[in-house]
Structure formats: C-alpha cells, structure tokens
Short mmCIF file of C-alpha atoms in Angstrom, two decimals:
data_model
loop_
_atom_site.label_atom_id
_atom_site.label_comp_id
_atom_site.label_asym_id
_atom_site.label_seq_id
_atom_site.Cartn_x
_atom_site.Cartn_y
_atom_site.Cartn_z
CA MET M 1261 -27.67 16.37 31.46
CA ILE M 1262 -26.71 19.20 29.06
CA GLN M 1263 -24.67 20.87 31.80
CA LEU M 1264 -22.84 17.58 32.51
CA LYS M 1265 -22.09 17.14 28.82
CA THR M 1266 -20.82 20.73 28.55
CA SER M 1267 -18.68 20.32 31.67
CA TRP M 1268 -17.20 17.04 30.39
CA LEU M 1269 -16.45 18.54 27.02
CA HIS M 1270 -14.90 21.62 28.61
CA ASP M 1271 -12.54 19.34 30.58
CA ARG M 1272 -11.52 17.58 27.38
CA ILE M 1273 -10.86 20.88 25.60
CA LEU M 1274 -8.89 22.12 28.61
CA HIS M 1275 -6.40 19.29 28.05
CA ILE M 1276 -6.02 20.42 24.44
CA ASP M 1277 -5.86 24.21 24.77
CA HIS M 1278 -6.87 26.30 27.82
CA ILE M 1279 -7.63 29.38 25.70
CA GLN M 1280 -10.13 27.47 23.57
CA ALA M 1281 -11.63 25.99 26.72
CA ARG M 1282 -12.38 29.51 28.02
CA ARG M 1283 -13.86 30.48 24.65
CA PHE M 1284 -16.05 27.37 24.68
CA LEU M 1285 -17.58 28.36 28.04
CA LYS M 1286 -18.68 31.69 26.58
CA LEU M 1287 -20.85 30.04 23.93
CA SER M 1288 -24.59 29.53 24.39
CA GLY M 1289 -27.69 28.48 22.50
CA PRO M 1290 -27.29 27.17 18.91
CA ALA M 1291 -23.62 28.22 18.83
CA LEU M 1292 -22.90 26.00 21.85
CA ASP M 1293 -24.77 23.08 20.27
CA ILE M 1294 -22.91 23.44 16.97
CA ALA M 1295 -19.52 23.72 18.68
CA SER M 1296 -20.23 20.75 20.97
CA GLU M 1297 -21.29 18.53 18.09
CA GLY M 1298 -18.32 19.56 15.96
CA ILE M 1299 -15.75 19.04 18.73
CA ILE M 1300 -17.21 15.68 19.73
CA ARG M 1301 -17.06 14.52 16.12
CA HIS M 1302 -13.49 15.76 15.84
CA LEU M 1303 -12.52 13.88 19.01
CA LYS M 1304 -14.13 10.68 17.72
CA ALA M 1305 -12.45 11.03 14.35
CA CYS M 1306 -9.06 11.55 16.02
CA GLU M 1307 -9.61 8.50 18.19
CA ARG M 1308 -10.63 6.46 15.17
CA MET M 1309 -7.58 7.61 13.17
CA ASP M 1310 -5.19 7.27 16.14
CA VAL M 1311 -4.05 10.88 16.15
CA ASN M 1312 -4.07 13.51 18.88
CA PRO M 1313 -6.80 16.20 18.90
CA ASP M 1314 -5.52 19.42 17.42
CA ALA M 1315 -5.85 22.82 19.11
CA SER M 1316 -6.18 24.60 15.77
CA ALA M 1317 -9.05 22.28 14.85
CA VAL M 1318 -10.90 23.10 18.07
CA ARG M 1319 -10.33 26.80 17.43
CA GLU M 1320 -11.75 26.52 13.91
CA ILE M 1321 -14.83 24.68 15.19
CA ILE M 1322 -15.49 27.30 17.83
CA ASP M 1323 -14.96 30.11 15.31
CA ASP M 1324 -17.36 28.42 12.94
CA ALA M 1325 -19.97 27.93 15.67
CA ALA M 1326 -19.70 31.56 16.68
CA ARG M 1327 -20.54 32.50 13.10
CA SER M 1328 -23.50 30.06 13.27
CA THR M 1329 -22.38 28.09 10.21
CA PRO M 1330 -24.95 25.36 9.44
CA HIS M 1331 -23.71 22.16 11.01
CA ARG M 1332 -24.88 19.86 8.20
CA MET M 1333 -21.44 20.33 6.63
CA TRP M 1334 -19.78 19.00 9.76
CA ILE M 1335 -22.02 15.95 9.76
CA ASP M 1336 -21.28 15.13 6.12
CA ALA M 1337 -17.56 15.74 6.57
CA PHE M 1338 -17.51 13.56 9.66
CA LEU M 1339 -19.43 10.76 7.93
CA THR M 1340 -17.04 10.89 4.99
CA VAL M 1341 -14.06 10.34 7.30
CA TYR M 1342 -15.98 7.83 9.42
CA TRP M 1343 -16.94 5.53 6.53
CA PHE M 1344 -13.46 5.83 5.06
CA ALA M 1345 -11.95 4.74 8.36
CA LEU M 1346 -14.26 1.71 8.35
CA ASP M 1347 -13.01 0.68 4.89
CA GLN M 1348 -16.32 1.44 3.22
CA PRO M 1349 -15.27 3.91 0.51
CA GLN M 1350 -18.53 3.80 -1.42
CA GLU M 1351 -20.47 4.99 1.62
CA ALA M 1352 -17.83 7.64 2.23
CA ILE M 1353 -18.14 8.92 -1.34
CA GLN M 1354 -21.92 9.07 -0.98
CA ALA M 1355 -21.60 11.12 2.21
CA SER M 1356 -19.22 13.55 0.51
CA LYS M 1357 -21.34 14.32 -2.56
CA SER M 1358 -22.68 17.64 -1.28
CA LEU M 1359 -19.39 18.84 0.22
CA VAL M 1360 -17.39 21.73 -1.19
CA LEU M 1361 -13.96 21.58 0.38
CA GLU M 1362 -13.35 25.32 0.16
CA ASP M 1363 -16.61 26.00 2.04
CA LEU M 1364 -15.71 23.75 4.96
CA PRO M 1365 -13.85 25.03 8.01
CA ALA M 1366 -10.14 24.46 7.51
CA VAL M 1367 -9.68 21.44 9.72
CA ALA M 1368 -12.60 19.59 8.15
CA GLY M 1369 -11.62 20.68 4.66
CA ALA M 1370 -8.04 19.43 5.00
CA GLU M 1371 -9.00 16.11 6.55
CA THR M 1372 -11.78 15.49 4.03
CA ALA M 1373 -9.43 16.38 1.17
CA TRP M 1374 -7.01 13.71 2.37
CA VAL M 1375 -9.77 11.10 2.55
CA LEU M 1376 -11.17 11.97 -0.88
CA ALA M 1377 -7.67 11.95 -2.41
CA VAL M 1378 -6.99 8.46 -1.03
CA MET M 1379 -10.30 7.10 -2.31
CA SER M 1380 -9.86 8.68 -5.74
CA ALA M 1381 -6.32 7.30 -5.95
CA ASP M 1382 -7.44 3.77 -5.09
CA ALA M 1383 -10.30 4.01 -7.59
CA GLY M 1384 -7.95 4.95 -10.42
CA GLN M 1385 -9.30 8.51 -10.74
CA THR M 1386 -5.85 10.06 -10.85
CA ALA M 1387 -6.77 13.52 -12.13
CA LYS M 1388 -9.44 13.91 -9.45
CA ALA M 1389 -7.07 12.69 -6.72
CA VAL M 1390 -4.40 15.20 -7.74
CA ALA M 1391 -6.94 18.05 -7.94
CA VAL M 1392 -8.35 17.22 -4.50
CA ALA M 1393 -4.85 16.97 -3.05
CA ASN M 1394 -3.96 20.40 -4.39
CA THR M 1395 -7.12 21.86 -2.88
CA GLY M 1396 -6.26 20.19 0.40
CA TYR M 1397 -2.76 21.66 0.38
CA ALA M 1398 -4.21 25.14 -0.09
CA VAL M 1399 -6.65 24.73 2.78
CA ALA M 1400 -4.10 23.15 5.11
CA THR M 1401 -1.29 25.58 4.34
CA ARG M 1402 -3.46 28.64 4.82
CA PHE M 1403 -5.27 27.74 8.00
CA PHE M 1404 -3.92 24.58 9.54
CA ASP M 1405 -1.18 24.96 12.13
CA SER M 1406 -0.25 21.28 12.33
CA PRO M 1407 1.75 19.82 9.38
CA GLN M 1408 0.26 16.38 10.03
CA MET M 1409 -2.61 16.65 7.57
CA ARG M 1410 -0.46 18.18 4.84
CA PHE M 1411 1.75 15.09 4.93
CA ASN M 1412 -1.25 12.75 4.90
CA ILE M 1413 -2.51 14.57 1.80
CA ALA M 1414 0.94 14.23 0.23
CA ASP M 1415 0.91 10.49 0.89
CA ALA M 1416 -2.41 10.22 -0.98
CA HIS M 1417 -1.09 12.42 -3.79
CA VAL M 1418 1.98 10.23 -4.25
CA SER M 1419 -0.16 7.07 -4.11
CA ALA M 1420 -2.42 8.34 -6.89
CA LEU M 1421 0.53 8.94 -9.21
CA LEU M 1422 2.31 5.67 -8.42
CA LEU M 1423 -0.83 3.55 -8.79
CA ALA M 1424 -1.45 5.15 -12.18
CA GLY M 1425 2.10 4.48 -13.32
CA GLN M 1426 3.09 8.15 -13.42
CA MET M 1427 6.27 7.21 -11.62
CA ALA M 1428 8.39 10.27 -12.39
CA ASP M 1429 5.66 12.64 -11.16
CA GLY M 1430 5.11 10.56 -8.03
CA PHE M 1431 8.81 10.45 -7.30
CA GLU M 1432 9.07 14.22 -7.75
CA VAL M 1433 6.25 14.89 -5.26
CA ALA M 1434 7.74 12.41 -2.80
CA GLN M 1435 11.15 14.08 -2.98
CA ARG M 1436 9.58 17.49 -2.40
CA VAL M 1437 7.79 16.19 0.68
CA TYR M 1438 10.99 14.54 1.90
CA LYS M 1439 12.84 17.87 1.69
CA GLN M 1440 9.99 19.69 3.44
CA GLY M 1441 9.99 17.10 6.21
CA ALA M 1442 13.74 17.37 6.67
CA GLU M 1443 13.22 20.95 7.83
CA MET M 1444 10.66 19.97 10.46
CA PRO M 1445 11.10 18.27 13.82
CA GLY M 1446 9.53 15.07 15.09
CA ALA M 1447 6.92 13.01 13.30
CA ALA M 1448 6.66 15.27 10.25
CA GLN M 1449 10.28 14.55 9.33
CA LEU M 1450 9.73 10.82 9.73
CA VAL M 1451 6.56 10.79 7.62
CA GLY M 1452 8.34 12.69 4.85
CA THR M 1453 11.07 10.05 4.95
CA ALA M 1454 8.50 7.24 4.82
CA ILE M 1455 6.69 8.77 1.84
CA ALA M 1456 10.00 8.94 -0.04
CA GLY M 1457 10.58 5.30 0.91
CA ARG M 1458 7.24 4.23 -0.57
CA ALA M 1459 8.06 6.02 -3.82
CA ALA M 1460 11.45 4.29 -3.95
CA LEU M 1461 9.76 0.92 -3.38
CA CYS M 1462 7.30 1.41 -6.24
CA ALA M 1463 10.16 2.45 -8.52
CA GLY M 1464 12.09 -0.70 -7.58
CA LEU M 1465 14.91 1.16 -5.84
CA LEU M 1466 15.08 -1.32 -2.99
CA ASP M 1467 18.28 -0.08 -1.35
CA SER M 1468 16.73 3.35 -0.84
CA ALA M 1469 13.32 1.91 0.07
CA CYS M 1470 14.72 -0.33 2.80
CA ALA M 1471 16.94 2.43 4.17
CA LEU M 1472 14.20 5.09 4.27
CA LEU M 1473 11.34 2.89 5.47
CA GLY M 1474 13.61 0.98 7.84
CA ARG M 1475 14.51 4.26 9.51
CA ALA M 1476 11.08 5.91 9.51
CA ALA M 1477 8.61 3.09 10.31
CA PRO M 1478 10.17 1.89 13.61
CA ALA M 1479 10.75 5.49 14.73
CA LEU M 1480 7.12 6.42 14.04
CA SER M 1481 5.95 3.42 16.07
CA ALA M 1482 8.29 4.34 18.93
CA SER M 1483 7.04 7.95 18.93
CA GLY M 1484 3.49 6.98 19.87
CA ASN M 1485 2.14 6.41 16.36
CA ALA M 1486 2.34 2.63 16.28
CA MET M 1487 -1.30 2.06 15.30
CA GLY M 1488 -1.39 4.86 12.75
CA TRP M 1489 1.70 5.80 10.80
CA GLY M 1490 3.64 2.89 12.29
CA VAL M 1491 1.39 0.29 10.70
CA ARG M 1492 0.93 2.31 7.53
CA TYR M 1493 4.67 2.38 6.77
CA HIS M 1494 5.75 -0.97 8.20
CA ILE M 1495 3.67 -2.69 5.50
CA PRO M 1496 5.69 -1.33 2.53
CA TYR M 1497 8.84 -1.92 4.58
CA ALA M 1498 7.93 -5.63 4.79
CA THR M 1499 7.29 -5.65 1.03
CA ALA M 1500 10.69 -4.10 0.32
CA LEU M 1501 12.45 -6.65 2.54
CA ALA M 1502 10.64 -9.55 0.86
CA MET M 1503 11.52 -8.25 -2.61
CA ARG M 1504 15.18 -8.27 -1.66
CA GLY M 1505 14.95 -11.87 -0.45
CA ALA M 1506 14.90 -11.09 3.30
CA THR M 1507 11.75 -13.17 3.69
CA ASP M 1508 12.27 -14.14 7.33
CA GLU M 1509 12.69 -10.52 8.37
CA ALA M 1510 9.70 -9.47 6.26
CA ALA M 1511 7.54 -12.23 7.73
CA ALA M 1512 8.54 -11.11 11.24
CA VAL M 1513 7.47 -7.54 10.47
CA LEU M 1514 4.06 -8.72 9.23
CA ALA M 1515 3.62 -11.02 12.23
CA ALA M 1516 4.29 -8.08 14.57
CA LEU M 1517 1.71 -5.97 12.70
CA ASP M 1518 -0.87 -8.73 13.10
CA GLU M 1519 -0.54 -8.31 16.86
CA ILE M 1520 -1.60 -4.66 16.68
CA ARG M 1521 -5.33 -4.13 16.97
CA ARG M 1522 -6.08 -1.44 14.41
CA PRO M 1523 -9.85 -0.78 14.29
CA PHE M 1524 -9.72 1.43 11.22
CA ARG M 1525 -8.47 1.40 7.63
CA LYS M 1526 -7.06 -2.11 7.35
CA LEU M 1527 -4.91 -1.35 4.26
CA ASP M 1528 -6.04 -4.70 2.85
CA TYR M 1529 -4.49 -4.68 -0.61
CA GLU M 1530 -1.14 -3.36 0.62
CA ARG M 1531 -0.98 -6.07 3.29
CA SER M 1532 -1.84 -8.66 0.64
CA LEU M 1533 0.95 -7.44 -1.62
CA ALA M 1534 3.41 -7.78 1.26
CA ARG M 1535 2.15 -11.27 2.15
CA ALA M 1536 2.33 -12.33 -1.51
CA TRP M 1537 5.95 -11.22 -1.82
CA VAL M 1538 6.82 -13.08 1.39
CA ALA M 1539 5.12 -16.25 0.14
CA ALA M 1540 6.84 -15.96 -3.24
CA GLY M 1541 10.19 -15.47 -1.53
CA GLN M 1542 9.61 -18.63 0.49
CA GLY M 1543 8.88 -20.51 -2.72
CA ALA M 1544 5.09 -20.73 -2.41
CA VAL M 1545 4.35 -19.00 -5.72
CA THR M 1546 0.94 -20.64 -6.10
CA GLU M 1547 -0.06 -19.34 -2.68
CA ALA M 1548 1.28 -15.88 -3.54
CA ILE M 1549 -0.80 -15.71 -6.72
CA GLY M 1550 -3.89 -16.86 -4.82
CA THR M 1551 -3.35 -14.10 -2.25
CA LEU M 1552 -3.08 -11.49 -5.01
CA LEU M 1553 -6.16 -12.68 -6.89
CA SER M 1554 -8.20 -12.64 -3.68
CA ALA M 1555 -6.96 -9.13 -2.87
CA ALA M 1556 -7.82 -7.96 -6.39
CA GLU M 1557 -11.34 -9.31 -6.03
CA THR M 1558 -11.79 -7.53 -2.70
CA ALA M 1559 -10.46 -4.27 -4.13
CA ALA M 1560 -12.82 -4.50 -7.10
CA ALA M 1561 -15.80 -5.01 -4.79
CA LYS M 1562 -14.88 -1.75 -3.02
CA GLY M 1563 -14.41 0.18 -6.26
CA GLN M 1564 -10.62 0.32 -5.71
CA PHE M 1565 -9.80 -0.42 -9.32
CA ALA M 1566 -6.27 1.01 -9.39
CA ALA M 1567 -5.42 -1.16 -6.39
CA GLU M 1568 -6.91 -4.10 -8.29
CA VAL M 1569 -4.62 -3.38 -11.23
CA VAL M 1570 -1.49 -3.44 -9.05
CA CYS M 1571 -2.52 -6.77 -7.50
CA LEU M 1572 -3.23 -8.29 -10.90
CA GLN M 1573 0.01 -6.94 -12.39
CA THR M 1574 1.98 -8.54 -9.57
CA ALA M 1575 0.18 -11.85 -10.19
CA VAL M 1576 1.28 -11.62 -13.85
CA GLN M 1577 4.84 -10.96 -12.72
CA PHE M 1578 4.60 -14.18 -10.68
CA GLY M 1579 3.54 -16.07 -13.81
CA ASP M 1580 -0.28 -15.96 -13.84
CA HIS M 1581 -1.80 -14.85 -17.16
CA SER M 1582 -5.42 -15.78 -16.45
CA VAL M 1583 -6.09 -12.14 -15.50
CA ALA M 1584 -5.49 -10.79 -19.01
CA PRO M 1585 -9.23 -10.33 -19.82
CA ARG M 1586 -9.90 -8.47 -16.57
CA LEU M 1587 -6.94 -6.15 -17.10
CA THR M 1588 -8.27 -5.37 -20.57
CA GLU M 1589 -11.63 -4.42 -19.00
CA LEU M 1590 -9.89 -2.17 -16.49
CA GLU M 1591 -8.23 -0.16 -19.26
CA SER M 1592 -11.50 1.75 -19.71
CA ILE M 1593 -11.91 2.33 -15.95
CA VAL M 1594 -8.49 3.21 -14.56
CA GLU M 1595 -6.45 6.25 -15.58
CA GLY M 1596 -2.73 6.23 -16.32
CA PRO M 1597 -0.24 4.11 -18.29
CA ARG M 1598 0.10 1.24 -15.79
CA VAL M 1599 -3.15 -0.56 -16.57
CA LYS M 1600 -2.54 -0.61 -20.32
CA LEU M 1601 1.00 -1.91 -19.90
CA ALA M 1602 -0.11 -4.55 -17.35
CA ALA M 1603 -2.79 -5.74 -19.79
CA ARG M 1604 -0.21 -6.09 -22.56
CA PHE M 1605 2.10 -7.94 -20.16
CA ALA M 1606 -0.61 -10.47 -19.32
CA ALA M 1607 -1.60 -10.93 -22.97
CA ALA M 1608 2.03 -11.46 -24.04
CA LEU M 1609 2.58 -14.00 -21.28
CA ALA M 1610 -0.65 -15.81 -22.18
CA GLY M 1611 0.41 -15.99 -25.81
CA ALA M 1612 4.02 -16.96 -25.03
CA ASP M 1613 5.03 -13.96 -27.16
CA ALA M 1614 8.68 -13.36 -26.23
CA PRO M 1615 9.24 -10.29 -28.49
CA ALA M 1616 6.14 -8.66 -26.97
CA LEU M 1617 7.45 -9.42 -23.48
CA GLU M 1618 10.74 -7.75 -24.44
CA GLU M 1619 8.83 -4.64 -25.52
CA VAL M 1620 6.80 -4.64 -22.31
CA SER M 1621 10.01 -4.87 -20.28
CA ALA M 1622 11.47 -1.86 -22.07
CA GLU M 1623 8.29 0.15 -21.53
CA PHE M 1624 8.10 -0.74 -17.83
CA GLU M 1625 11.69 0.46 -17.51
CA GLN M 1626 10.81 3.70 -19.28
CA MET M 1627 7.73 4.13 -17.07
CA GLY M 1628 9.90 3.71 -13.97
CA ASP M 1629 8.77 0.32 -12.62
CA LEU M 1630 12.07 -1.56 -12.62
CA VAL M 1631 10.78 -4.68 -10.86
CA ALA M 1632 8.10 -5.26 -13.49
CA ALA M 1633 10.77 -4.64 -16.15
CA VAL M 1634 12.93 -7.36 -14.57
CA ASP M 1635 10.07 -9.87 -14.56
CA ALA M 1636 8.95 -9.16 -18.12
CA ALA M 1637 12.52 -9.67 -19.35
CA ALA M 1638 12.85 -12.87 -17.31
CA HIS M 1639 9.60 -14.27 -18.73
CA ALA M 1640 10.80 -13.40 -22.25
CA CYS M 1641 13.99 -15.36 -21.55
CA THR M 1642 11.99 -18.40 -20.45
CA VAL M 1643 9.81 -18.31 -23.57
CA PHE M 1644 12.87 -17.97 -25.82
CA ARG M 1645 14.50 -20.97 -24.08
CA HIS M 1646 11.43 -23.11 -24.63
CA GLY M 1647 11.64 -22.19 -28.32
CA ASP M 1648 15.35 -23.12 -28.32
CA ARG M 1649 16.34 -19.58 -29.25
CA ARG M 1650 19.41 -19.53 -27.05
CA GLY M 1651 20.91 -16.26 -28.25
CA SER M 1652 17.71 -14.31 -27.63
CA ALA M 1653 17.26 -16.06 -24.29
CA LEU M 1654 20.79 -15.11 -23.25
CA GLY M 1655 20.15 -11.48 -24.18
CA CYS M 1656 16.95 -11.32 -22.11
CA SER M 1657 18.64 -13.08 -19.20
CA ALA M 1658 21.47 -10.55 -19.22
CA ARG M 1659 18.96 -7.70 -19.37
CA ALA M 1660 16.97 -9.09 -16.43
CA GLU M 1661 20.13 -9.49 -14.35
CA ALA M 1662 21.30 -5.95 -15.19
CA LEU M 1663 17.94 -4.48 -14.22
CA ALA M 1664 17.97 -6.51 -11.01
CA GLN M 1665 21.32 -4.99 -10.09
CA ARG M 1666 19.83 -1.52 -10.55
CA CYS M 1667 17.03 -2.54 -8.18
CA GLY M 1668 19.51 -3.29 -5.43
CA GLY M 1669 19.28 -7.06 -5.37
CA ILE M 1670 15.69 -7.98 -6.30
CA SER M 1671 14.62 -11.61 -5.90
CA THR M 1672 11.54 -12.66 -7.90
CA PRO M 1673 10.22 -16.06 -9.01
CA ALA M 1674 10.73 -15.25 -12.71
CA LEU M 1675 14.28 -14.03 -12.14
CA ARG M 1676 15.18 -17.09 -10.08
CA GLU M 1677 13.94 -19.36 -12.85
CA VAL M 1678 16.17 -17.56 -15.35
CA SER M 1679 19.14 -17.77 -12.98
CA GLU M 1680 18.64 -21.49 -12.39
CA PRO M 1681 18.32 -23.02 -15.88
CA LEU M 1682 17.65 -26.58 -14.71
CA PRO M 1683 15.15 -28.94 -16.39
CA LEU M 1684 12.50 -28.67 -13.67
CA THR M 1685 8.83 -27.84 -13.93
CA ALA M 1686 7.46 -24.78 -12.13
CA ARG M 1687 5.86 -27.04 -9.50
CA GLU M 1688 9.07 -28.99 -8.90
CA ARG M 1689 11.01 -25.75 -8.55
CA GLU M 1690 8.39 -24.39 -6.12
CA ILE M 1691 8.57 -27.48 -3.93
CA VAL M 1692 12.36 -27.56 -3.85
CA ARG M 1693 12.44 -23.91 -2.83
CA LEU M 1694 10.01 -24.61 0.00
CA LEU M 1695 12.24 -27.49 1.09
CA GLY M 1696 15.14 -25.07 1.13
CA SER M 1697 13.11 -22.71 3.31
CA GLY M 1698 12.85 -25.43 5.95
CA PHE M 1699 9.35 -26.76 5.28
CA SER M 1700 8.61 -30.47 5.72
CA THR M 1701 6.81 -32.61 3.15
CA ARG M 1702 3.61 -32.35 5.18
CA ASP M 1703 3.99 -28.56 5.51
CA ILE M 1704 4.46 -28.22 1.75
CA ALA M 1705 1.47 -30.45 1.03
CA GLU M 1706 -0.77 -28.35 3.26
CA ARG M 1707 0.48 -25.07 1.87
CA LEU M 1708 0.05 -26.09 -1.78
CA CYS M 1709 -3.17 -28.10 -1.21
CA LEU M 1710 -1.53 -31.32 -2.41
CA SER M 1711 -1.19 -34.78 -0.91
CA ALA M 1712 2.09 -35.67 0.78
CA ARG M 1713 2.49 -38.47 -1.76
CA THR M 1714 2.23 -36.00 -4.66
CA VAL M 1715 4.87 -33.79 -3.05
CA GLU M 1716 7.18 -36.77 -2.62
CA GLY M 1717 6.69 -37.62 -6.30
CA HIS M 1718 7.72 -34.13 -7.38
CA ILE M 1719 10.82 -34.31 -5.17
CA TYR M 1720 11.76 -37.72 -6.62
CA ARG M 1721 11.42 -36.49 -10.21
CA ALA M 1722 13.46 -33.36 -9.45
CA MET M 1723 16.25 -35.52 -8.02
CA THR M 1724 16.13 -37.82 -11.03
CA LYS M 1725 16.36 -34.92 -13.50
CA THR M 1726 19.27 -33.30 -11.68
CA GLY M 1727 21.18 -36.48 -10.81
CA THR M 1728 21.13 -35.71 -7.08
CA THR M 1729 20.82 -38.44 -4.46
CA THR M 1730 19.65 -36.56 -1.37
CA ARG M 1731 17.31 -33.68 -0.64
CA ASP M 1732 20.14 -31.59 0.78
CA GLU M 1733 22.13 -32.08 -2.41
CA LEU M 1734 19.11 -31.08 -4.49
CA ILE M 1735 18.59 -27.92 -2.44
CA ARG M 1736 22.26 -26.96 -2.64
CA LEU M 1737 22.25 -27.43 -6.42
CA LEU M 1738 19.38 -25.02 -6.93
CA TYR M 1739 20.13 -22.64 -4.07
CA PRO M 1740 23.86 -22.68 -3.22
CA ASP M 1741 23.41 -19.96 -0.59
CA ARG M 1742 21.06 -22.10 1.50
#
C-alpha cells in the first residue's frame, strides 16, 4: 500500500517537475513520510483554491523533509488554509495560533500569510493585516519563484486598507502592484490590473474601475482561472456596473457567476454588496437594504467586523438609519476612520440633521470614498427640502451632482431622489422605478412583500400627485431615459 501511494505521488510530481520527482524517489523513512504528507496537503490545497501545483513549492517541501523539519507546522499551516477556504475563519485562526510565518517553509509561509492577512482585514484588524502582508512579501520575494502568491497577498493588503477607510494608502499599494504586474506576462499582469480596479471601485472612480475590471476579469476567466481569480474579480466588476446604472449588465454578470460551482471561499459579503447595488438600481431599495442587513449579520457571526461595517454603511447610503447603534458599537472593534464616519452618517440620518450630513459628506470626500460623499450630500439635500430651506437644499444638490460627475456617472437611490424633486413618497418612487424596469404589478408585489392591491394604490396616488393619466406617462416623467 505504501509503495502504491509513493508510486502514485511520484507520478503526480513528475507532471509538475521531473527533477523534483527524481529527488522524491531518493527519500526514505521519516523524510519520505514528511515529504509525502506535505506534498499531498499542498496538492489538496491547490485543488481547493483552484490553482496549479507549484514546482517551487514541491522543492521546498522536499528540502524541508530532507532536513527532517517537524511536520506539525505543515499540518497547522494546511488546516489554516483549509478552514479559510471553507469560509470558517474562526477555525482557521485557531489553527494558526502556534504558527510563526518566518519559521515555515517558504511556500507555506507565503500562502498562510495571505490567508491571515485576508482574515485580519475582514475582521477590522488593519495593523495586523498590514504587518502580516509585509511578512508574506518578504517570504515570497526571497524564496517563492511564482508571483501568484505575492499578488494574492497584495490583494489582501489593499483590502485591509480600503475596508478601514485608509483609501489613499490602499490606492498607493494598488498602483504599485499594478505597475509591478505590467512588467510581468500572463495572469500576474491581469491580477495587478484587477487589484487596481478594486481600489478604483472603492474610491468611487467608476470609469477606471469598469475599464480595469472589465479588462482583467474576463481575461482571467478565459485563461483557466474562471473559478478562482475569475469569480473573485467579476464580483466587484458587477458592483461597478450596477453603481453606474448598468443594472442589466451587472445582473447578467452575477447570474453567470451563480452558474459556476465554487466549492471554496464564497465571498459572501462582496456578492451581497453587488446584489444590493443591482436591486437598488432596479428600484427595489427595500430589497437592497434587506440584502445588506442580512450580509452584515452573517459577517458579524464570522467575526468579519470590517466587512459588516461596509455592508451597514451601504445600507445607510440607501436610506436605512436603524443600524446607527450597531455602528457605534463597532467603533471600539474595528480599526480605521471608516467605522467612525459611518456611525456619524447613520446618526445624522436618524436625527434628520442636515448640517451634520453636510459635514459627513465633506469628510467622506476627504477620506476618498466619493460615492458615500455623494449620498451624504444627497440626504442632506432631502432633509433641507423637507425643512423648506431651499437655498441650502440647492447647494447640497449641486454638490451631490458635482461629486457624481467625478465618480464617472454614479446612480444611487439618494441621488435619484434629489434629481427628481417630485412630491412622491419613498415607496411610491420605488414602485414607479420598478415599473420602469419592466416589472409587473404582481412582480413588484412579490419583490416588496406587498399585496397587488397595495401596489396598485401606490401607483394610483403617484399618478394623482403628478397629474399623469397612464403608467407610461408616469414612468417617462420620473425617468425620461426609459
């Protein structure tokens, strides 16, 4: 049985690197056992993460086995990656507690650094994520032949900074990676482009985000990385499209992703953000907020508190202020300026405090989140209008429109309400937008959990308020481009 296992493993290694296959056959005793276990775990991890086995990794494992390094480190490193891939970060963190990245063989150290950086970023432990990423760079650059893991680490590094609200730092790292990737062939160049696209998306630079992600994500899928990098970067691409108002195209991207069976790392909160922006673009703002609140709850249960903050902040941008108490709690858990600013945003919206919303808008702009700055200004405009302060409302409306132009054509619920100053309630506006998106009365009722009769009543009142006589006329009044 042992001979069969060794023969099978030798055949697998032979397909990776014939020199390492010959070295493997020379091992015996404990060194053979350690090498076999390490290589098998590496192969399983690569299969789980949808990447090709790496010759340099196999070489490191064999070198380590020849030195008779205790294999407990390999087990813990493997379990850390394994639980991470299964979307169980708390188990992964537990498995990693005894690991010292510098003491691991290079391949394990680099891969584990990436995993720990991602989990720290999602948890809101920004300083730890950045420190782990820097350690991972050192390990990968010194020993790791393949650039793949260095770019994965960079993606986690950028995520940590963007989630925290350290936008300038995140953008700087992303641009550095983009330039590094431009000098490399194949997938590395595409991943560098995609990382820069994600940074542009988080900054609200939608022209750049759509261009970069629209180029990189399809190319990564076509190059044999559909389940891995293809899925990972198509999700923010769908978000960018939805933010610009290309909801049909964004929905098509998400539908295509749903057809891909990805048995690891579901990217739940990022998918939920994309779905929420699509729903909001279609007019189903209530549904979008529900999606975000559910995603925030799931993230919190996994200890992904920075991810929770982003979901809750987006819900506030869509008009929900019920999350203000939870955001205040998260201020003591999550590092960085975003959580504090999001908490102030929610509190100002809850209190209908237009001057505070103006201040929040200015600070979001200074932080580098232009989309949130647009929405805070738009909400301030709405509050000023309700208080019949027309001059202040006009100023906030002009600010929101100017910021939207800098974003490259953003389309958000709050901005649309400012742009369409008609005497409709939020629910009436939501239903008319869904009508304009081609949904029937029954479709709208099901989507908003209302009766068809209630939907008809909202449509009737909207027509009465606007003096329109048909549904088509009502839709054209609110949305001339439809």
